[in-house]
Tab-separated table of C-alpha atoms in Angstrom:
chain	number	residue	atom	x	y	z
A	371	UNK	CA	155.384	3.542	119.983
A	372	UNK	CA	152.748	5.352	117.916
A	373	UNK	CA	152.682	5.117	114.140
A	374	UNK	CA	153.626	8.779	113.814
A	375	UNK	CA	156.593	8.366	116.166
A	376	UNK	CA	157.647	5.275	114.261
A	377	UNK	CA	157.496	7.089	110.935
A	378	UNK	CA	159.496	9.961	112.393
A	379	UNK	CA	162.167	7.564	113.687
A	380	UNK	CA	162.386	5.833	110.314
A	381	UNK	CA	162.767	9.191	108.557
A	382	UNK	CA	165.612	10.140	110.875
A	383	UNK	CA	167.257	6.769	110.385
A	384	UNK	CA	166.934	7.163	106.631
A	385	UNK	CA	168.601	10.576	106.756
A	386	UNK	CA	171.368	9.085	108.850
A	387	UNK	CA	172.076	6.246	106.426
A	388	UNK	CA	171.493	7.834	103.050
A	389	UNK	CA	174.655	7.821	100.979
A	390	UNK	CA	176.689	6.189	103.722
A	391	UNK	CA	179.055	3.378	102.831
A	392	UNK	CA	179.528	0.175	104.751
A	393	UNK	CA	182.563	-1.358	103.115
A	394	UNK	CA	181.463	-1.767	99.519
A	395	UNK	CA	177.781	-1.213	100.340
A	396	UNK	CA	176.137	2.142	99.689
A	397	UNK	CA	172.635	2.903	100.959
A	398	UNK	CA	170.280	4.490	98.448
A	399	UNK	CA	167.032	4.514	100.409
A	400	UNK	CA	165.251	3.134	103.445
A	401	UNK	CA	161.552	2.725	103.988
A	402	UNK	CA	159.017	0.837	105.991
A	403	UNK	CA	157.502	-2.246	104.384
A	404	UNK	CA	153.762	-1.727	104.485
A	405	UNK	CA	153.118	-5.379	103.743
A	406	UNK	CA	154.691	-6.814	106.875
A	407	UNK	CA	154.059	-10.368	107.950
A	408	UNK	CA	154.701	-13.515	106.026
A	409	UNK	CA	151.722	-15.438	107.327
A	410	UNK	CA	153.892	-18.180	108.702
A	411	UNK	CA	151.838	-18.199	111.877
A	412	UNK	CA	154.925	-17.466	113.919
A	413	UNK	CA	154.278	-15.108	116.809
A	414	UNK	CA	157.510	-13.283	116.004
A	415	UNK	CA	156.288	-12.578	112.521
A	416	UNK	CA	154.179	-9.508	113.155
A	417	UNK	CA	156.933	-6.968	113.690
A	418	UNK	CA	158.045	-4.018	111.664
A	419	UNK	CA	160.059	-4.600	108.527
A	420	UNK	CA	162.514	-2.086	107.138
A	421	UNK	CA	163.475	-2.235	103.477
A	422	UNK	CA	166.980	-0.932	102.826
A	423	UNK	CA	167.646	-0.261	99.156
A	424	UNK	CA	171.276	-0.586	98.116
A	425	UNK	CA	173.387	0.039	95.079
A	426	UNK	CA	173.835	-3.218	93.210
A	427	UNK	CA	176.966	-5.196	94.097
A	428	UNK	CA	178.650	-4.658	90.761
A	429	UNK	CA	182.271	-5.164	91.742
A	430	UNK	CA	182.205	-7.913	94.352
A	431	UNK	CA	182.666	-10.758	91.872
A	432	UNK	CA	179.960	-12.890	93.485
A	433	UNK	CA	176.892	-10.839	92.654
A	434	UNK	CA	176.271	-10.557	96.405
A	435	UNK	CA	176.861	-7.825	98.933
A	436	UNK	CA	179.747	-8.920	101.188
A	437	UNK	CA	178.188	-10.522	104.292
A	438	UNK	CA	180.523	-8.645	106.648
A	439	UNK	CA	179.527	-5.303	105.143
A	440	UNK	CA	175.836	-6.234	105.251
A	441	UNK	CA	176.240	-7.149	108.908
A	442	UNK	CA	177.895	-3.821	109.714
A	443	UNK	CA	174.999	-2.036	108.048
A	444	UNK	CA	172.407	-3.941	110.078
A	445	UNK	CA	174.494	-3.437	113.209
A	446	UNK	CA	174.612	0.318	112.604
A	447	UNK	CA	170.833	0.333	112.279
A	448	UNK	CA	170.432	-1.661	115.512
A	449	UNK	CA	172.790	0.636	117.423
A	450	UNK	CA	171.158	3.769	116.087
A	451	UNK	CA	167.744	2.463	117.016
A	452	UNK	CA	168.809	1.323	120.482
A	453	UNK	CA	170.484	4.650	121.243
A	454	UNK	CA	167.794	6.931	119.836
A	455	UNK	CA	164.658	5.016	120.694
A	456	UNK	CA	165.911	3.359	123.861
A	457	UNK	CA	164.319	0.082	122.818
A	458	UNK	CA	166.032	-2.902	121.279
A	459	UNK	CA	165.397	-3.740	117.667
A	460	UNK	CA	164.508	-7.404	118.106
A	461	UNK	CA	160.994	-6.955	116.711
A	462	UNK	CA	162.261	-5.255	113.588
A	463	UNK	CA	163.578	-7.110	110.579
A	464	UNK	CA	165.864	-5.471	108.055
A	465	UNK	CA	165.613	-6.561	104.422
A	466	UNK	CA	168.353	-5.639	101.944
A	467	UNK	CA	167.260	-5.146	98.349
A	468	UNK	CA	168.858	-3.735	95.205
A	469	UNK	CA	167.686	-0.183	94.501
A	470	UNK	CA	167.425	-0.886	90.785
A	471	UNK	CA	165.496	-3.880	89.434
A	472	UNK	CA	167.579	-6.786	88.185
A	473	UNK	CA	167.141	-8.441	84.866
A	474	UNK	CA	164.147	-10.717	84.926
A	475	UNK	CA	165.495	-12.893	82.146
A	476	UNK	CA	165.025	-16.492	83.038
A	477	UNK	CA	168.168	-18.534	82.758
A	478	UNK	CA	167.476	-22.053	81.477
A	479	UNK	CA	171.097	-22.956	82.158
A	480	UNK	CA	170.450	-22.552	85.863
A	481	UNK	CA	167.683	-25.136	85.708
A	482	UNK	CA	169.911	-27.427	83.677
A	483	UNK	CA	172.690	-27.138	86.228
A	484	UNK	CA	170.271	-27.883	89.011
A	485	UNK	CA	168.935	-31.006	87.365
A	486	UNK	CA	172.397	-32.328	86.721
A	487	UNK	CA	173.600	-31.661	90.243
A	488	UNK	CA	170.575	-33.212	91.898
A	489	UNK	CA	170.957	-36.293	89.772
A	490	UNK	CA	174.579	-36.550	90.860
A	491	UNK	CA	173.616	-36.246	94.509
A	492	UNK	CA	175.691	-34.891	97.345
A	493	UNK	CA	176.125	-37.945	99.486
A	494	UNK	CA	179.597	-39.361	99.693
A	495	UNK	CA	178.227	-42.712	100.758
A	496	UNK	CA	178.244	-45.288	97.949
A	497	UNK	CA	174.812	-45.788	96.475
A	498	UNK	CA	173.576	-49.061	97.888
A	499	UNK	CA	170.398	-49.208	95.800
B	343	UNK	CA	169.713	-48.709	111.412
B	344	UNK	CA	171.128	-46.722	108.537
B	345	UNK	CA	170.373	-43.013	108.490
B	346	UNK	CA	170.878	-40.059	106.196
B	347	UNK	CA	172.112	-37.347	108.544
B	348	UNK	CA	171.351	-33.699	107.825
B	349	UNK	CA	174.629	-32.174	106.715
B	350	UNK	CA	174.959	-28.390	106.871
B	351	UNK	CA	177.755	-28.343	104.301
B	352	UNK	CA	175.545	-30.242	101.836
B	353	UNK	CA	172.702	-27.801	102.462
B	354	UNK	CA	175.071	-24.922	101.778
B	355	UNK	CA	176.173	-26.533	98.523
B	356	UNK	CA	172.544	-26.925	97.550
B	357	UNK	CA	171.854	-23.285	98.469
B	358	UNK	CA	174.759	-22.077	96.311
B	359	UNK	CA	173.510	-24.121	93.408
B	360	UNK	CA	169.940	-22.891	93.760
B	361	UNK	CA	171.092	-19.284	94.138
B	362	UNK	CA	172.807	-19.566	90.771
B	363	UNK	CA	176.406	-18.916	91.784
B	364	UNK	CA	177.473	-21.218	88.979
B	365	UNK	CA	174.822	-20.084	86.493
B	366	UNK	CA	176.038	-18.510	83.278
B	367	UNK	CA	173.717	-15.543	82.748
B	368	UNK	CA	170.306	-14.090	83.484
B	369	UNK	CA	168.189	-14.845	86.468
B	370	UNK	CA	167.613	-18.336	87.857
B	371	UNK	CA	164.090	-19.391	88.666
B	372	UNK	CA	162.558	-17.352	91.530
B	373	UNK	CA	161.462	-20.672	93.012
B	374	UNK	CA	165.101	-21.736	93.129
B	375	UNK	CA	165.934	-18.520	94.950
B	376	UNK	CA	163.273	-19.187	97.568
B	377	UNK	CA	164.599	-22.703	98.120
B	378	UNK	CA	168.167	-21.349	98.267
B	379	UNK	CA	167.226	-19.055	101.143
B	380	UNK	CA	165.471	-21.886	102.940
B	381	UNK	CA	168.430	-24.259	102.494
B	382	UNK	CA	170.849	-21.568	103.692
B	383	UNK	CA	168.800	-21.009	106.836
B	384	UNK	CA	168.573	-24.712	107.595
B	385	UNK	CA	172.315	-25.140	107.092
B	386	UNK	CA	172.931	-22.596	109.822
B	387	UNK	CA	170.128	-23.934	112.022
B	388	UNK	CA	171.466	-27.486	112.014
B	389	UNK	CA	175.099	-26.460	112.331
B	390	UNK	CA	174.293	-24.284	115.328
B	391	UNK	CA	172.336	-27.067	117.006
B	392	UNK	CA	175.238	-29.446	116.522
B	393	UNK	CA	177.567	-27.022	118.284
B	394	UNK	CA	175.112	-26.562	121.146
B	395	UNK	CA	174.742	-30.306	121.660
B	396	UNK	CA	178.503	-30.811	121.473
B	397	UNK	CA	179.023	-28.082	124.063
B	398	UNK	CA	176.703	-29.719	126.558
B	399	UNK	CA	177.709	-33.344	125.929
B	400	UNK	CA	181.446	-33.179	126.195
B	401	UNK	CA	181.592	-36.957	126.495
B	402	UNK	CA	181.137	-39.470	123.721
B	403	UNK	CA	177.488	-40.072	122.862
B	404	UNK	CA	175.984	-42.165	120.118
B	405	UNK	CA	174.652	-40.658	116.907
B	406	UNK	CA	171.148	-41.684	117.948
B	407	UNK	CA	171.526	-39.779	121.227
B	408	UNK	CA	172.963	-36.787	119.394
B	409	UNK	CA	170.091	-36.680	116.925
B	410	UNK	CA	167.579	-36.963	119.776
B	411	UNK	CA	169.222	-34.116	121.701
B	412	UNK	CA	169.177	-31.959	118.585
B	413	UNK	CA	165.382	-32.228	118.527
B	414	UNK	CA	165.150	-30.512	121.900
B	415	UNK	CA	165.969	-27.195	120.303
B	416	UNK	CA	163.295	-25.245	118.504
B	417	UNK	CA	163.710	-22.411	116.020
B	418	UNK	CA	162.234	-19.903	118.468
B	419	UNK	CA	164.602	-20.995	121.237
B	420	UNK	CA	167.586	-19.984	119.147
B	421	UNK	CA	165.955	-16.791	117.930
B	422	UNK	CA	165.264	-15.696	121.489
B	423	UNK	CA	168.891	-16.120	122.542
B	424	UNK	CA	170.147	-14.457	119.349
B	425	UNK	CA	167.906	-11.466	120.105
B	426	UNK	CA	169.373	-11.212	123.603
B	427	UNK	CA	172.920	-11.284	122.264
B	428	UNK	CA	172.056	-8.664	119.646
B	429	UNK	CA	170.435	-6.464	122.297
B	430	UNK	CA	173.725	-6.447	124.208
B	431	UNK	CA	175.741	-5.874	121.033
B	432	UNK	CA	173.500	-2.947	120.094
B	433	UNK	CA	174.674	-0.923	123.083
B	434	UNK	CA	178.037	-0.696	121.324
B	435	UNK	CA	181.011	0.492	123.342
B	436	UNK	CA	178.940	2.682	125.614
B	437	UNK	CA	179.337	2.003	129.320
B	438	UNK	CA	176.042	1.172	131.005
B	439	UNK	CA	175.388	1.075	134.705
B	440	UNK	CA	172.149	-0.858	134.249
B	441	UNK	CA	171.002	-3.515	131.838
B	442	UNK	CA	168.558	-2.790	129.019
B	443	UNK	CA	164.944	-3.464	130.003
B	444	UNK	CA	164.616	-6.254	127.431
B	445	UNK	CA	167.346	-8.236	129.214
B	446	UNK	CA	165.993	-7.878	132.726
B	447	UNK	CA	166.405	-10.894	134.992
B	448	UNK	CA	167.801	-13.285	132.395
B	449	UNK	CA	171.461	-13.040	133.303
B	450	UNK	CA	172.292	-12.299	129.696
B	451	UNK	CA	173.561	-8.819	130.494
B	452	UNK	CA	176.018	-10.143	133.052
B	453	UNK	CA	177.198	-13.046	130.865
B	454	UNK	CA	177.778	-11.004	127.714
B	455	UNK	CA	179.234	-7.806	129.150
B	456	UNK	CA	182.351	-7.098	131.189
B	457	UNK	CA	182.809	-4.849	134.166
B	458	UNK	CA	184.494	-1.506	133.483
B	459	UNK	CA	184.772	1.665	135.568
B	460	UNK	CA	181.320	3.210	135.777
B	461	UNK	CA	179.365	0.140	134.799
B	462	UNK	CA	179.501	-2.634	132.239
B	463	UNK	CA	180.411	-2.754	128.562
B	464	UNK	CA	179.417	-4.934	125.630
B	465	UNK	CA	181.720	-7.969	125.390
B	466	UNK	CA	179.982	-9.811	122.546
B	467	UNK	CA	182.630	-10.794	119.972
B	468	UNK	CA	181.822	-9.470	116.502
B	469	UNK	CA	181.791	-13.015	115.144
B	470	UNK	CA	179.105	-13.998	117.650
B	471	UNK	CA	177.036	-10.919	116.857
B	472	UNK	CA	177.400	-11.857	113.183
B	473	UNK	CA	176.086	-15.380	113.848
B	474	UNK	CA	173.146	-14.100	115.886
B	475	UNK	CA	172.278	-11.484	113.288
B	476	UNK	CA	172.636	-14.043	110.498
B	477	UNK	CA	170.357	-16.505	112.267
B	478	UNK	CA	167.530	-14.054	112.912
B	479	UNK	CA	167.853	-12.441	109.495
B	480	UNK	CA	167.866	-15.766	107.704
B	481	UNK	CA	164.910	-16.994	109.734
B	482	UNK	CA	162.890	-13.933	108.672
B	483	UNK	CA	163.943	-14.497	105.074
B	484	UNK	CA	163.103	-18.195	105.316
B	485	UNK	CA	159.592	-17.358	106.484
B	486	UNK	CA	159.172	-14.998	103.553
B	487	UNK	CA	160.621	-17.547	101.149
B	488	UNK	CA	158.320	-20.320	102.290
B	489	UNK	CA	155.102	-18.419	103.041
B	490	UNK	CA	154.946	-14.962	101.496
B	491	UNK	CA	153.987	-14.814	97.822
B	492	UNK	CA	154.423	-11.039	97.824
B	493	UNK	CA	158.107	-11.304	98.780
B	494	UNK	CA	160.818	-10.926	96.173
B	495	UNK	CA	164.230	-12.586	96.139
B	496	UNK	CA	166.516	-10.792	93.692
B	497	UNK	CA	169.821	-12.342	92.827
B	498	UNK	CA	171.893	-10.019	95.048
B	499	UNK	CA	169.641	-10.551	98.067
B	500	UNK	CA	169.528	-14.310	97.642
B	501	UNK	CA	173.270	-14.700	97.157
B	502	UNK	CA	173.959	-12.481	100.158
B	503	UNK	CA	171.756	-14.728	102.297
B	504	UNK	CA	173.664	-17.799	101.137
B	505	UNK	CA	177.079	-16.240	101.744
B	506	UNK	CA	175.896	-14.991	105.130
B	507	UNK	CA	174.915	-18.514	106.184
B	508	UNK	CA	178.244	-19.809	104.902
B	509	UNK	CA	180.185	-17.179	106.847
B	510	UNK	CA	178.165	-17.843	110.016
B	511	UNK	CA	178.913	-21.567	109.758
B	512	UNK	CA	182.618	-20.734	109.340
B	513	UNK	CA	182.517	-18.518	112.442
B	514	UNK	CA	180.856	-21.281	114.448
B	515	UNK	CA	183.455	-23.815	113.384
B	516	UNK	CA	186.320	-21.494	114.273
B	517	UNK	CA	184.961	-20.378	117.633
B	518	UNK	CA	184.068	-23.469	119.621
B	519	UNK	CA	186.682	-22.592	122.254
B	520	UNK	CA	185.648	-18.948	122.554
B	521	UNK	CA	184.147	-18.400	126.025
B	522	UNK	CA	181.353	-16.176	124.728
B	523	UNK	CA	180.361	-18.635	122.014
B	524	UNK	CA	180.300	-21.349	124.677
B	525	UNK	CA	178.013	-19.218	126.827
B	526	UNK	CA	175.811	-18.689	123.809
B	527	UNK	CA	175.568	-22.449	123.158
B	528	UNK	CA	174.653	-23.093	126.796
B	529	UNK	CA	171.998	-20.358	126.730
B	530	UNK	CA	170.431	-21.974	123.663
B	531	UNK	CA	170.280	-25.392	125.317
B	532	UNK	CA	168.990	-23.763	128.510
B	533	UNK	CA	166.215	-22.092	126.532
B	534	UNK	CA	165.129	-25.284	124.819
B	535	UNK	CA	161.382	-25.314	125.264
B	536	UNK	CA	161.096	-29.035	124.656
B	537	UNK	CA	163.139	-29.739	127.776
B	538	UNK	CA	160.721	-27.854	130.002
């Protein structure tokens, strides 16, 4: 697939998804990640990456997008791609991100909680030391 | 000899903690978020391997044998099979008379579809497609978390990864008798590069 054809397909996919709802998830934008590749050295790591920007999960109670809804979104992308491009989507990774930046405030309580929990350990076996 | 087995449920607890589910306000350390994603992936990885080993060894084996068998399976082995399952799932409910090119000659098409008038139709249970999608998605995220300094892990993204791993582990635990999950486990063991 040429770069131009790829860009065209992504534009069409974006038009298809924009404003659509998957359960409680609403898509705000979709674009190609120009900085693809994590450098892990994995041969599967050189594929295309799609960034899907979503409305923040304000009413889910967990601060997360519901996993089932996120799956249905990725599944819709895979089915659209397979039908329209007649190739499977296995080389393409889909990354879900909030459309609006989150607060960058550092939470010292989170670090405190972590330290306490690690000290407590998670092993049910009596400490033999 | 005493051992400290890898416990998926403990990794999930660690992931939840690192993702800040119990934090009071603000944003936990980005480093914690990266480690949360990694722990979530490894929880699913090890849980999936356990199911695969249990599927193949339906007789009692020792823990030492179980741990050894688990080492047969590589990350890429599972990813490959997950991609096959997702390729079948991506055809949706459309009837196909021929298998997608990416599945040629692997038998996957026949094992994960059912015969209907005019061809074959996707038979992958949604829960299995969820697990396969979760595995590949979490593996990508794990690579970014561990290697890519340009990647970002906002709270919503990180927590979704953790809950996705948790849900996938639940699906695995509830589906050990499902014939398509059992086929999936066997395909993973059959793809194990370290056995070849």
